[in-house]
Coordinates of C-alpha atoms in Angstrom, one line a residue:
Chain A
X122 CA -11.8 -1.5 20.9
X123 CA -13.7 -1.8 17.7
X124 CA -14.8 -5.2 17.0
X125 CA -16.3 -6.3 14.0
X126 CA -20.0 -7.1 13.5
X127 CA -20.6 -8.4 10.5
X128 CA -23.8 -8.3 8.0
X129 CA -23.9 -10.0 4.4
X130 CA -22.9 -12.8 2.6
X131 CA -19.3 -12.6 3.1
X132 CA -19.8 -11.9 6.9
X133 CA -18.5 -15.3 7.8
X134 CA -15.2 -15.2 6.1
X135 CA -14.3 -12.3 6.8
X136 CA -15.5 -12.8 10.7
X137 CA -13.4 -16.1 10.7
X138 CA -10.1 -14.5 9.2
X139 CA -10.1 -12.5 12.4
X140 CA -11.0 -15.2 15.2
X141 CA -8.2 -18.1 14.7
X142 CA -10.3 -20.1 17.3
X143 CA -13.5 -20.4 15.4
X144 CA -14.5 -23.1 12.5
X145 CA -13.3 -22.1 8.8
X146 CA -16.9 -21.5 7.4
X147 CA -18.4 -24.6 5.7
X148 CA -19.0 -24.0 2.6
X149 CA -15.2 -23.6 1.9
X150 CA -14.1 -27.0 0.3
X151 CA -11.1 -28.3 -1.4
X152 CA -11.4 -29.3 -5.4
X153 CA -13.1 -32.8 -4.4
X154 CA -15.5 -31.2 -2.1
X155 CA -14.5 -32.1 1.4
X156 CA -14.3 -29.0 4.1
X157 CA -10.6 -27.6 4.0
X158 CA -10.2 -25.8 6.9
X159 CA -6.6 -25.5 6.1
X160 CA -6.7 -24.1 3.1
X161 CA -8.8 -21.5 4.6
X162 CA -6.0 -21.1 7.0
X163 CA -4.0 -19.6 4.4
X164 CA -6.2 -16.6 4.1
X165 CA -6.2 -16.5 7.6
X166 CA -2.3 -16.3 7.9
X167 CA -2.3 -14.0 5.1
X168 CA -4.2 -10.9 6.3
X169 CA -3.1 -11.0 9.7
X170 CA 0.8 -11.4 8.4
X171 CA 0.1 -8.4 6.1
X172 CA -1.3 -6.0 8.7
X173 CA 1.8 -7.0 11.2
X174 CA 4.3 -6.6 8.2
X175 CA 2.7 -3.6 7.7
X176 CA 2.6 -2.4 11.3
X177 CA 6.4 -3.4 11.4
X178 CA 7.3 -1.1 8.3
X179 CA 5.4 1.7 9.5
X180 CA 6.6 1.6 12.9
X181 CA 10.8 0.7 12.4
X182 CA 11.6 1.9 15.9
X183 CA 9.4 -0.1 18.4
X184 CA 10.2 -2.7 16.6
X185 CA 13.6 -2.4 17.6
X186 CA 13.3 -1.2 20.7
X187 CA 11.3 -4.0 21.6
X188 CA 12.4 -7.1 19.6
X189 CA 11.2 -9.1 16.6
X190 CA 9.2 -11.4 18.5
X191 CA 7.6 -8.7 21.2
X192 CA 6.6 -6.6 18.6
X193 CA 5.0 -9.2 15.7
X194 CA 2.8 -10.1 19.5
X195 CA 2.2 -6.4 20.2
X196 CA 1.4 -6.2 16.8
X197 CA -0.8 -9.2 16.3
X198 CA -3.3 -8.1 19.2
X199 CA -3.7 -4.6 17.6
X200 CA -4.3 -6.2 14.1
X201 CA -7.2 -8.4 15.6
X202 CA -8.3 -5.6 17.4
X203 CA -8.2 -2.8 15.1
X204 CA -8.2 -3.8 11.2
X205 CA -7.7 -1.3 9.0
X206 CA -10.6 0.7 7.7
X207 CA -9.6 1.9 4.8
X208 CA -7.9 0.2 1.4
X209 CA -5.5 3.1 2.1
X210 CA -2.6 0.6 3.9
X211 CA -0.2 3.6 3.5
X212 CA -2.5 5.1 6.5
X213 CA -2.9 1.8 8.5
X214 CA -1.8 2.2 12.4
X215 CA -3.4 5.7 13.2
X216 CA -4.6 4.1 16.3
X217 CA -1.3 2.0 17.6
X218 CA 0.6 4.8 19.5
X219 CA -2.8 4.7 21.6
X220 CA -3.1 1.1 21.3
X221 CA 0.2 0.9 23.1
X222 CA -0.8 3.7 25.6
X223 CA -3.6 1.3 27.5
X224 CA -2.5 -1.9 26.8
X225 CA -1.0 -3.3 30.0
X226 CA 2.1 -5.4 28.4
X227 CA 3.5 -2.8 26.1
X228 CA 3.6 -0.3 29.5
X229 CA 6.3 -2.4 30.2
X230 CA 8.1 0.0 27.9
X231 CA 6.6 3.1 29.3
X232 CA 7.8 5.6 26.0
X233 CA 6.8 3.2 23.3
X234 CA 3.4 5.0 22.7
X235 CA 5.3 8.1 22.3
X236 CA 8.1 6.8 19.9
X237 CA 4.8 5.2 18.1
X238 CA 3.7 8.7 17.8
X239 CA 6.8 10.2 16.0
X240 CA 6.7 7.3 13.6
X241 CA 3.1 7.5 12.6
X242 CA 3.9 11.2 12.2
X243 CA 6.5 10.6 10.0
X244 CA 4.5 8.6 7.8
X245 CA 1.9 11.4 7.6
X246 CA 4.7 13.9 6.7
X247 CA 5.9 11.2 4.3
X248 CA 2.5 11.9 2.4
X249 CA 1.7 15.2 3.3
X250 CA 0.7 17.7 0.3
X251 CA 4.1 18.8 -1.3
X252 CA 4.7 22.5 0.7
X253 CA 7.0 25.8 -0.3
X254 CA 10.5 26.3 1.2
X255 CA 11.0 29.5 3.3
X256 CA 12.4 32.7 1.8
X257 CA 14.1 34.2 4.2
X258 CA 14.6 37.4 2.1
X259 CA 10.3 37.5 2.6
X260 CA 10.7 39.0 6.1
X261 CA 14.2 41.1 5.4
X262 CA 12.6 44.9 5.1
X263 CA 9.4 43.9 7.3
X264 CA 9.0 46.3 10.2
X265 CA 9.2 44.9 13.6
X266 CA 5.7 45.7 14.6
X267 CA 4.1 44.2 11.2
X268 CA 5.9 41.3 12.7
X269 CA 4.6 41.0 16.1
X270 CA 1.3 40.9 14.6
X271 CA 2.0 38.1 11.9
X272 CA 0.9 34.6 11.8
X273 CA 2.8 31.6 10.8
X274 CA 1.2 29.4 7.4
X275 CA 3.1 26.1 8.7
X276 CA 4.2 23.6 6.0
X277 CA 1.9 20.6 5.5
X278 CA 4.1 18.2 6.0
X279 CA 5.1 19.5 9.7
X280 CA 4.0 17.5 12.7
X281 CA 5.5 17.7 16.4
X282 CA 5.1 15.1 19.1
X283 CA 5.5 16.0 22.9
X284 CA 6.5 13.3 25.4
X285 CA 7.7 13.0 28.9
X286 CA 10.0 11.0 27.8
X287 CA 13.4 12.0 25.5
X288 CA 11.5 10.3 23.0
X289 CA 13.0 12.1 20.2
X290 CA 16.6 10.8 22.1
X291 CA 15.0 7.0 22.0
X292 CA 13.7 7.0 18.6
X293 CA 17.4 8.4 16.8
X294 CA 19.1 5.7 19.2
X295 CA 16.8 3.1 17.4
X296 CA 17.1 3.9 14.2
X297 CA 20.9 4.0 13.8
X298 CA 20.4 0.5 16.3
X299 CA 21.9 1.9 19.2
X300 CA 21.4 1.2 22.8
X301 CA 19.9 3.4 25.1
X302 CA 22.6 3.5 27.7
X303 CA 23.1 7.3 29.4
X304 CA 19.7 8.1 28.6
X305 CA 17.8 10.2 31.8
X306 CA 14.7 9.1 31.2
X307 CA 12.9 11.8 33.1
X308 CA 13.7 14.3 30.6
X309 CA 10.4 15.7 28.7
X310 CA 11.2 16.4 25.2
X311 CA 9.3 18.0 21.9
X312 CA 9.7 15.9 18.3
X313 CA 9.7 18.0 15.2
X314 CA 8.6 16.4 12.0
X315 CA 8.8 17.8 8.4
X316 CA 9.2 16.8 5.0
X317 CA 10.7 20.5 3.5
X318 CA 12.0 18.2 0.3
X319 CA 12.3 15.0 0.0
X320 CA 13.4 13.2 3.2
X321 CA 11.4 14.0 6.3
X322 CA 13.7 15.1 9.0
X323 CA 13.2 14.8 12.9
X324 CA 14.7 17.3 15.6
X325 CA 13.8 17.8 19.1
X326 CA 13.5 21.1 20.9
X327 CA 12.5 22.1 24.6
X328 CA 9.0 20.9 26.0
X329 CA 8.5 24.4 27.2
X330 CA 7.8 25.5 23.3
X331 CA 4.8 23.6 23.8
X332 CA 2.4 26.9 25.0
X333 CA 3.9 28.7 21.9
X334 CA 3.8 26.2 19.5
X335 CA 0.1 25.0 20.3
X336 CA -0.8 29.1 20.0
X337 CA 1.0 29.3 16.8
X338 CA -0.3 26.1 15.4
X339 CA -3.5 26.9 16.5
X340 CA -3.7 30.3 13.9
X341 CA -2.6 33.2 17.0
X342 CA 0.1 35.9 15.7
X343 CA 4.0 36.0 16.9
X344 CA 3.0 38.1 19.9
X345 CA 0.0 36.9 21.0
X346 CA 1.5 33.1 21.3
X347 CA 4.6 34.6 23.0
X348 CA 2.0 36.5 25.9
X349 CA 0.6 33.2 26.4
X350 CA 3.7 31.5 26.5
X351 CA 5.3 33.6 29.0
X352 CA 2.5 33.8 31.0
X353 CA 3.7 30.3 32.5
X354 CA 7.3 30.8 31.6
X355 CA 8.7 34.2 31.9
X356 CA 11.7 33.8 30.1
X357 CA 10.3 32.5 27.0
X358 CA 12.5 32.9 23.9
X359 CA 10.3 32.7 20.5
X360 CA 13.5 33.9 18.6
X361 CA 15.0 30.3 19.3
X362 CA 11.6 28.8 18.5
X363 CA 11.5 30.4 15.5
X364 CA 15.1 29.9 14.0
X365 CA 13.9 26.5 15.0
X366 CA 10.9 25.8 13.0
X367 CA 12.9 27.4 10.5
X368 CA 15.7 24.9 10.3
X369 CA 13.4 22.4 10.1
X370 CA 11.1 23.9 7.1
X371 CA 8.5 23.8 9.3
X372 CA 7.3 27.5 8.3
X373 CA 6.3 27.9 5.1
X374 CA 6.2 32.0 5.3
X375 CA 4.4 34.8 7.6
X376 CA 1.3 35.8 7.2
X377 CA 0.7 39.8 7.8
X378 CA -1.9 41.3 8.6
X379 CA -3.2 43.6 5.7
X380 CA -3.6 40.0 4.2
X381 CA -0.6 40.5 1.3
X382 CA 1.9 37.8 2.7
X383 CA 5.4 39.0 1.9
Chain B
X278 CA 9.2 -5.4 -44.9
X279 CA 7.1 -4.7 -41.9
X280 CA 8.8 -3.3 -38.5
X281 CA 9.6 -5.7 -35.8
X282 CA 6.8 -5.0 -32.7
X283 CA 8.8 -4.1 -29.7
X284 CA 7.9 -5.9 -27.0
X285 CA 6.5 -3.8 -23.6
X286 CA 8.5 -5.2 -20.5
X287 CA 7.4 -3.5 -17.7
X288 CA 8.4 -4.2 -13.7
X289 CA 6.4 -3.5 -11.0
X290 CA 7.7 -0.4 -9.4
X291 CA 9.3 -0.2 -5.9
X292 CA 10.3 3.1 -4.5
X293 CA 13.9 1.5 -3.5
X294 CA 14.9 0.9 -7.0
X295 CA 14.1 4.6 -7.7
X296 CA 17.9 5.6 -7.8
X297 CA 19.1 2.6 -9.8
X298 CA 16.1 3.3 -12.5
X299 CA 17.1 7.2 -12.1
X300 CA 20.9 6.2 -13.5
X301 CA 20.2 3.2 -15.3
X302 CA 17.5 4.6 -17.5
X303 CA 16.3 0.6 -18.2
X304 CA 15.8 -0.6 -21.2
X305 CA 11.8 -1.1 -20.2
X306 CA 8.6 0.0 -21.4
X307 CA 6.3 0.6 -18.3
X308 CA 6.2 0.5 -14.6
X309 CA 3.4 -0.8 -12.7
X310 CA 2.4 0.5 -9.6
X311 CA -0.5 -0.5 -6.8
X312 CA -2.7 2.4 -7.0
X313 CA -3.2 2.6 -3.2
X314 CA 0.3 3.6 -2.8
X315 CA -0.3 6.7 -4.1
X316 CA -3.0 8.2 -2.7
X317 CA -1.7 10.5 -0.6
X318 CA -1.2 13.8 -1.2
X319 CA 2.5 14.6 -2.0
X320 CA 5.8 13.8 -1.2
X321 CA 8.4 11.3 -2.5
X322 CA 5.5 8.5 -4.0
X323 CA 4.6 11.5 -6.3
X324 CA 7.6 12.9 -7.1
X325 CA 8.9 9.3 -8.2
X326 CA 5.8 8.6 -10.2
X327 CA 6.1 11.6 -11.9
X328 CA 9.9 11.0 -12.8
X329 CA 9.1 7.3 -14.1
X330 CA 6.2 8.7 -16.3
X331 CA 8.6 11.0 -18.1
X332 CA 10.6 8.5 -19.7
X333 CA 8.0 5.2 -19.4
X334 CA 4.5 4.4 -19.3
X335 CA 2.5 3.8 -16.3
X336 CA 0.0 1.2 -15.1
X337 CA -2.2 1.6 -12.0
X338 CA -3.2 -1.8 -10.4
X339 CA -5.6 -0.9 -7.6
X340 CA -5.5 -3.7 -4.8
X341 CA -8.2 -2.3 -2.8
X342 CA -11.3 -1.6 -5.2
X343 CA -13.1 -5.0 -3.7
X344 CA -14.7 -5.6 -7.1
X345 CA -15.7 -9.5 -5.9
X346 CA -18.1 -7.3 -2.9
X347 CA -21.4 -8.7 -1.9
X348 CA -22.1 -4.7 -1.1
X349 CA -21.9 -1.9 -2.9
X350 CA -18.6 -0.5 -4.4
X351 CA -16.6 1.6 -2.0
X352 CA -17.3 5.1 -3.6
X353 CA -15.1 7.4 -2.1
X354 CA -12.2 4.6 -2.8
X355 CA -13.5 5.0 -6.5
X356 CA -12.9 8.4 -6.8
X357 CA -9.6 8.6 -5.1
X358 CA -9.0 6.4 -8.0
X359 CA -10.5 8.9 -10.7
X360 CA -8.2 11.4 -9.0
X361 CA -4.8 9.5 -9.9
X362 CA -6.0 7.9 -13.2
X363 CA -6.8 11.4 -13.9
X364 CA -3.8 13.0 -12.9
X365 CA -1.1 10.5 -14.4
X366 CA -3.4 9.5 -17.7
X367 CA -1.8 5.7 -17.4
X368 CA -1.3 3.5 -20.1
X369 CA -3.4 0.7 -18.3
X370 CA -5.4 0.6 -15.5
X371 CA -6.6 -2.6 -13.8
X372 CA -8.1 -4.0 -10.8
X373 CA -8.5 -8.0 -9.7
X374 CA -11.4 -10.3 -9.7
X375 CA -11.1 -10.6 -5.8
X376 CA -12.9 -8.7 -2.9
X377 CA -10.7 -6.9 -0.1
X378 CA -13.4 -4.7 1.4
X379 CA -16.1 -5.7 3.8
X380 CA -18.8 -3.1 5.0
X381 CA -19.8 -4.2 8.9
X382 CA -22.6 -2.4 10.4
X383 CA -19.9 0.1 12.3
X384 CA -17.4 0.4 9.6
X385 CA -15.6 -0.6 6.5
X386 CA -13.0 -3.4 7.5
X387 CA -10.6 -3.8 4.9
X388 CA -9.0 -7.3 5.0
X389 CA -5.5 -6.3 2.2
X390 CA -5.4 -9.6 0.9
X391 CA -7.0 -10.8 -2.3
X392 CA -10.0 -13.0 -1.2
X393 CA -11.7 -15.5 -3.0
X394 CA -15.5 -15.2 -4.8
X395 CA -17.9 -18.3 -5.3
X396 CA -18.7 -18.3 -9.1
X397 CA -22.3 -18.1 -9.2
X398 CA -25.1 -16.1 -11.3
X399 CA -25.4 -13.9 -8.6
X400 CA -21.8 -13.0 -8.2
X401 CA -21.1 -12.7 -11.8
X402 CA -24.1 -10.2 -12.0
X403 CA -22.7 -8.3 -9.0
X404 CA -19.3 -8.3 -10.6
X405 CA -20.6 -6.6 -14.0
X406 CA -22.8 -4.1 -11.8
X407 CA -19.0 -2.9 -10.4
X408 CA -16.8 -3.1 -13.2
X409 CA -19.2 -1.3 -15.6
X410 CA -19.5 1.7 -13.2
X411 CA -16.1 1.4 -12.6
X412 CA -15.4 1.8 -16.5
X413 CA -18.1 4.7 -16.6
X414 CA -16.8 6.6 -13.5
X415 CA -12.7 6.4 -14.7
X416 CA -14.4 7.0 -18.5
X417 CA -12.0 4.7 -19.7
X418 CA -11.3 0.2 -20.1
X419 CA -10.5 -1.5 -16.9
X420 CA -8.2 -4.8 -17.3
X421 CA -9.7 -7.3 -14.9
X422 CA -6.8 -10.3 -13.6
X423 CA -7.9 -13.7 -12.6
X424 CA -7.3 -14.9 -9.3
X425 CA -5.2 -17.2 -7.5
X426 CA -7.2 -19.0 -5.0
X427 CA -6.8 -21.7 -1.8
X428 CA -10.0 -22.8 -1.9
X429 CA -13.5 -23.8 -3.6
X430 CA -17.1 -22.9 -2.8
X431 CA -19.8 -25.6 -2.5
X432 CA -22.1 -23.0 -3.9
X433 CA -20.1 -23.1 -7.1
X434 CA -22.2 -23.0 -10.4
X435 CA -20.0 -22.7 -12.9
X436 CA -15.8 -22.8 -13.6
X437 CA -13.6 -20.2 -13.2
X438 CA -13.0 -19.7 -17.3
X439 CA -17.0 -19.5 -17.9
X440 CA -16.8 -16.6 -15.3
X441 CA -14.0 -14.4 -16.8
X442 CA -15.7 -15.3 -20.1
X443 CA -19.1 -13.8 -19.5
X444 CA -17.9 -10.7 -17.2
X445 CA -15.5 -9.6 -20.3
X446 CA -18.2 -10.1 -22.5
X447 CA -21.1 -8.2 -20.9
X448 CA -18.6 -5.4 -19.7
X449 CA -16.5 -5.5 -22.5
X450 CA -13.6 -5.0 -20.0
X451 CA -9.8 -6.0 -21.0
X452 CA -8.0 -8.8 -18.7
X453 CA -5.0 -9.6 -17.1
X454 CA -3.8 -13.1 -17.9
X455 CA -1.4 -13.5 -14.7
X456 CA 0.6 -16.7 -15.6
X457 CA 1.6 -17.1 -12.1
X458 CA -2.5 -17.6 -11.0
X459 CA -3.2 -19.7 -13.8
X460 CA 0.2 -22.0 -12.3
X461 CA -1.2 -22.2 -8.8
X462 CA -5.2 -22.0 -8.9
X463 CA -4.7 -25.2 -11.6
X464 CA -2.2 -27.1 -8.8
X465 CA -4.6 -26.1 -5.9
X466 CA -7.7 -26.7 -7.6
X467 CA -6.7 -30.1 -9.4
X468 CA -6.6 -28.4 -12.8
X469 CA -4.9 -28.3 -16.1
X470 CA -3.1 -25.1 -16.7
X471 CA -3.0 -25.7 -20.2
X472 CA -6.4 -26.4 -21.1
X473 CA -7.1 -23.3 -18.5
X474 CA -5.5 -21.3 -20.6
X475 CA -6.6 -23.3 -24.1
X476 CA -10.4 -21.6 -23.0
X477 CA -9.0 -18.4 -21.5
X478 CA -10.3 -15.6 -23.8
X479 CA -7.2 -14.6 -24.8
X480 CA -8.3 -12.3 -27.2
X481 CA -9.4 -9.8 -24.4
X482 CA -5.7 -10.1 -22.7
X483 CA -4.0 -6.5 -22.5
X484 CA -1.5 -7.6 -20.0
X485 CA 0.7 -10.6 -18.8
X486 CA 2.2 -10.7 -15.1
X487 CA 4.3 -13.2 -14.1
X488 CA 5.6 -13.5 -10.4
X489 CA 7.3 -16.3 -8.2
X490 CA 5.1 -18.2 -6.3
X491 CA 5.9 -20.2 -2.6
X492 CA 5.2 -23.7 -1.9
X493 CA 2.8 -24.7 1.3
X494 CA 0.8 -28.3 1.9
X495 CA -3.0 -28.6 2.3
X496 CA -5.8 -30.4 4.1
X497 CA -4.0 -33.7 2.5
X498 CA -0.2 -32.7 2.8
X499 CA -0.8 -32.1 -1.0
X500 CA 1.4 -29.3 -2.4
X501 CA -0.7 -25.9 -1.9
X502 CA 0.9 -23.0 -4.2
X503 CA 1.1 -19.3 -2.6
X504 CA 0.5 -16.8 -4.3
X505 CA 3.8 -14.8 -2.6
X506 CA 5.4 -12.8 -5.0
X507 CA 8.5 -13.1 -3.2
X508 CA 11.3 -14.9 -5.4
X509 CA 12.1 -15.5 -9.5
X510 CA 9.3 -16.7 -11.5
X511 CA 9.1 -20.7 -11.7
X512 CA 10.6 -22.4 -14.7
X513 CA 6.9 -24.2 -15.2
X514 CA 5.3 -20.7 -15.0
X515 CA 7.8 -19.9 -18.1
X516 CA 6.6 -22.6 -19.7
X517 CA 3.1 -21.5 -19.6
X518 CA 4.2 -18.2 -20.4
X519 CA 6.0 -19.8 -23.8
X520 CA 2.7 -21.5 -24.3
X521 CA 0.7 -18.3 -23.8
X522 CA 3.1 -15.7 -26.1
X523 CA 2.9 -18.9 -28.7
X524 CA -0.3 -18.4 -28.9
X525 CA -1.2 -14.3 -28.2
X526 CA 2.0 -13.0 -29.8
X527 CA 3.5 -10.0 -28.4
X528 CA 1.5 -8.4 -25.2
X529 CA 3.1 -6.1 -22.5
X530 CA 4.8 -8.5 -19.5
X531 CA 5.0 -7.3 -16.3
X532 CA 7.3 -9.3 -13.9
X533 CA 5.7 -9.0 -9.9
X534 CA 8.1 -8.8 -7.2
X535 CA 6.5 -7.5 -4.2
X536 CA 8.1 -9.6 -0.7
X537 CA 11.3 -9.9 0.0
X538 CA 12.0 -7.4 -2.8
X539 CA 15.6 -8.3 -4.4
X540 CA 18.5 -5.9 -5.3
X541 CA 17.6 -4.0 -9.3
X542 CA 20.1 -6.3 -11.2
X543 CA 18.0 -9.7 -9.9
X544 CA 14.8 -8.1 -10.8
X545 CA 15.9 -6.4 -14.3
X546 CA 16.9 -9.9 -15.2
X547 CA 13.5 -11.3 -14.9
X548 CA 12.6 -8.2 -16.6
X549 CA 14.9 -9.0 -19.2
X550 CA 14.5 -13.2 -19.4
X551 CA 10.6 -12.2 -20.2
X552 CA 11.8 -10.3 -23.5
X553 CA 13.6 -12.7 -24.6
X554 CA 11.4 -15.3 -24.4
X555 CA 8.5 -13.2 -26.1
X556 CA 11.0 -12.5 -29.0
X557 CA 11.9 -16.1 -29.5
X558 CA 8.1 -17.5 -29.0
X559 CA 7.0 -14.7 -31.6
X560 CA 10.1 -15.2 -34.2
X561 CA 11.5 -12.0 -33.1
X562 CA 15.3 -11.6 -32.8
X563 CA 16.4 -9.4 -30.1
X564 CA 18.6 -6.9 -32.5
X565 CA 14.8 -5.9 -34.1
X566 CA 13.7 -5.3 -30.7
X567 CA 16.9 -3.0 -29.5
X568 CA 17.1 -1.4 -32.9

């Protein structure tokens, strides 16, 4: 965990905002002069109540699936542990779905890291760069074997999240505040996440897309993702995959190869 | 017979009003928002920002800048700042006499809450260093808002209004004159409000804001005002505000409303009650304003 080491003149305040146990620093006085450790306090309550308000906006889910007062505690230690870095708050919690991952009382809820995950993602798609909407009449005439060689150009705003958990199942129970009775929890599942206009949508597909999608993501052409794919599962369908991405706006068009995208 | 000045009522923007001020079209002048809400890269932030500047001006209030630093400014912070003042052209553009930001030998923590400086020689030279190259590096005049504050320093060496004085002077920078601060740094630091604002500069204000503030105890059980931005503003925070327009005429209001952010009707009316009150301190009548 990071933990801050502090330098100049304002090393003391700042390094007693984040350790509640320590003295307020001394020259910090009220308006007749006398040290006023709770007025310092204020500061004090103020940042750390900011990053878990924060925390708690960013991550809507956990914090039902856990409780109010289970998450502000979950939150808290992560807040102490990992201030944000940046003055950009819209950003602040890249490191929680991890967080959760090794610390031991949130493993009490073994999937929260992963529903974490999906809602840090979503916040990212939230702010992607603003992307084009697939036109399907791009691909109408191409010949099949211009398209086995084609790559995907994926939207910006498109994320996916694999868990061994139905985490996509969990995280749509949560946000419409239902419970997670009927649930089989030993169900792996893969979260798609894109913004193709305004709302960012979710969906969940089979985990054993994941070989495909990584290839695809990762820049390989229609058929050389679908060889590696099969290659551990022989009756891999990239048609379904596809139609998909598709539905979600996760494909922004197909790249062929003489260069000139249709 | 000269025309009546319109006062410029403005609301600090909050993306769930969006539909309400989509229909309503509101009888406002601007909307301010924090400029580190939109600094990503797309998406719905933009897309409402660009909607609002069509039919109303814009003011960006950075939050994060850390002006009040002991170290140097955060560059790349600066320029993502260029990149919006750039790209939207707002009508204002301001910042806060605070520091946020604090460089540690592994990182840059960033503490998002407006913290305190000591006023001292040093600090005031270190504040001009940053608000001039902000000014040169955005090409254009940064409004500067006074704090609210909890606490004093020992190391003090001069008052808060000698401060604001000098910086505005030497950087020729514009200010905020937020009502709200002036309400809770005179009740928390045994001030008066009105002789505060008697030496304010108040030639140099560009901007009003006015905000609702929360009510805490200190060291003494004394009442300690929060600065909280959570609820209506305070009936002795209008009366500074009367005090203020009595004596500045007509300047563009903005009405804060950040925490527990009402429904648009509740926040409108603030918007609203801070018109009226400008065009009655200033001998305005409303049907000059509307016409």
């Amino acid at each position: 965990m990071r933990s801050p080491n502090f330098r100049n003149d304002q090393t003391s305040f700042a390094r007693a905002l984040f350790h509640p146990d320590e003295e307020s620093p001394a020259n910090l006085v009220d308006p007749s002069g006398a040290h006023a450790p709770k007025r310092f306090g204020v500061y004090r309550n103020n940042v750390v109540v900011s990053l878990i308000d924060n925390l708690a906006s960013t991550f809507p889910a956990c914090h039902s699936l856990v409780g109010e007062e289970f998450f502000r505690a979950l939150a808290r230690e992560y807040a102490l542990n990992f201030p944000p870095s940046s003055p950009l708050m819209i950003y602040y919690g890249d490191e929680f779905s991890q967080f959760l991952n090794q610390f031991k009382p949130a493993q009490q809820v073994p999937f929260l890291a992963d529903i974490a995950d999906i809602e840090y993602k979503r916040v990212k798609s939230y702010h992607a760069a603003d992307g084009q909407r697939f036109n399907p009449a791009s691909i109408a005439d191409a010949p099949q074997d211009t398209l086995d060689s084609a790559k995907l150009k994926l939207h910006p705003s498109f994320y996916w999240s694999l868990s061994r958990f139905p985490a996509y199942q969990i995280y749509a129970r949560a946000q419409a505040g239902k419970t997670l009775e009927g649930i089989s929890f030993d169900e792996a599942e893969i979260t798609l996440i894109c913004r193709p206009e305004w709302d960012v949508q979710t969906q969940s597909i089979s985990p054993n897309n994941k070989t495909a999608l990584t290839a695809l993501a990762a820049g390989f052409s229609l058929s050389t993702s679908v060889e590696i794919a099969q290659k551990s599962d022989p009756e891999f369908d990239l048609q379904a995959l596809l139609t998909q991405l598709l539905a979600i706006g996760a494909i922004e068009r197909f790249k062929f190869k003489s260069g000139a995208t249709k | 017979m000269t025309k009546a000045q319109t006062p410029e009522i403005g609301v600090g923007f909050k993306p769930e009003h969006f539909a309400n001020i989509a229909n309503d079209k509101p009888n406002l002048s601007f909307f301010e928002v924090h400029a580190e809400n939109y600094m990503g890269d797309g998406g719905p932030p933009h897309a409402m920002l660009r909607a609002l500047d069509e039919n109303y001006d814009l003011s960006i209030h950075g939050v994060g800048l850390s002006i009040g630093s002991d170290g140097p400014l955060d560059r790349p912070h600066l320029m993502r700042l260029k990149k919006l003042v750039d790209r939207y052209q707002p009508k204002l553009v301001s910042e806060h006499l605070a520091w946020s930001s604090h460089d540690t030998e592994r990182n840059m923590l960033f503490l998002n809450d407006l913290l305190p400086i000591p006023y001292t020689q040093r600090t005031l030279n270190r504040v001009v260093e940053h608000v001039d190259q902000i000014q040169e590096t955005l090409g254009r005049t940064l409004l500067m808002e006074n704090p609210s504050t909890y606490v004093a320093f020992s190391e003090t060496e001069m008052d808060e209004i000698s401060f604001i004085t000098e910086m505005q002077k030497r950087t020729d920078c514009r200010l905020i004159l937020d009502v709200n601060n002036v309400h809770i740094s005179a009740n928390n630091q045994k001030l008066d409000a009105y002789q505060y604002l008697d030496r304010f500069p108040l030639h140099a204000v560009g901007e009003i804001h006015l905000a609702g503030h929360a009510t805490d105890t200190d060291d003494d059980d004394a009442p300690l005002l929060i600065d909280s931005h959570d609820r209506p503003v305070a009936p002795p925070v209008w009366d500074l505000y009367r005090y203020v327009v009595k004596k500045v005429g007509i300047r563009p209001t903005l009405i804060e409303w950040d925490n527990d952010v009402p429904d648009w009707p509740t926040l409108y009316a603030e918007a609203v009650a801070a018109r009226e009150t400008m065009l009655t301190q200033t001998g305005e009548t409303s049907a000059h304003a509307l016409a």
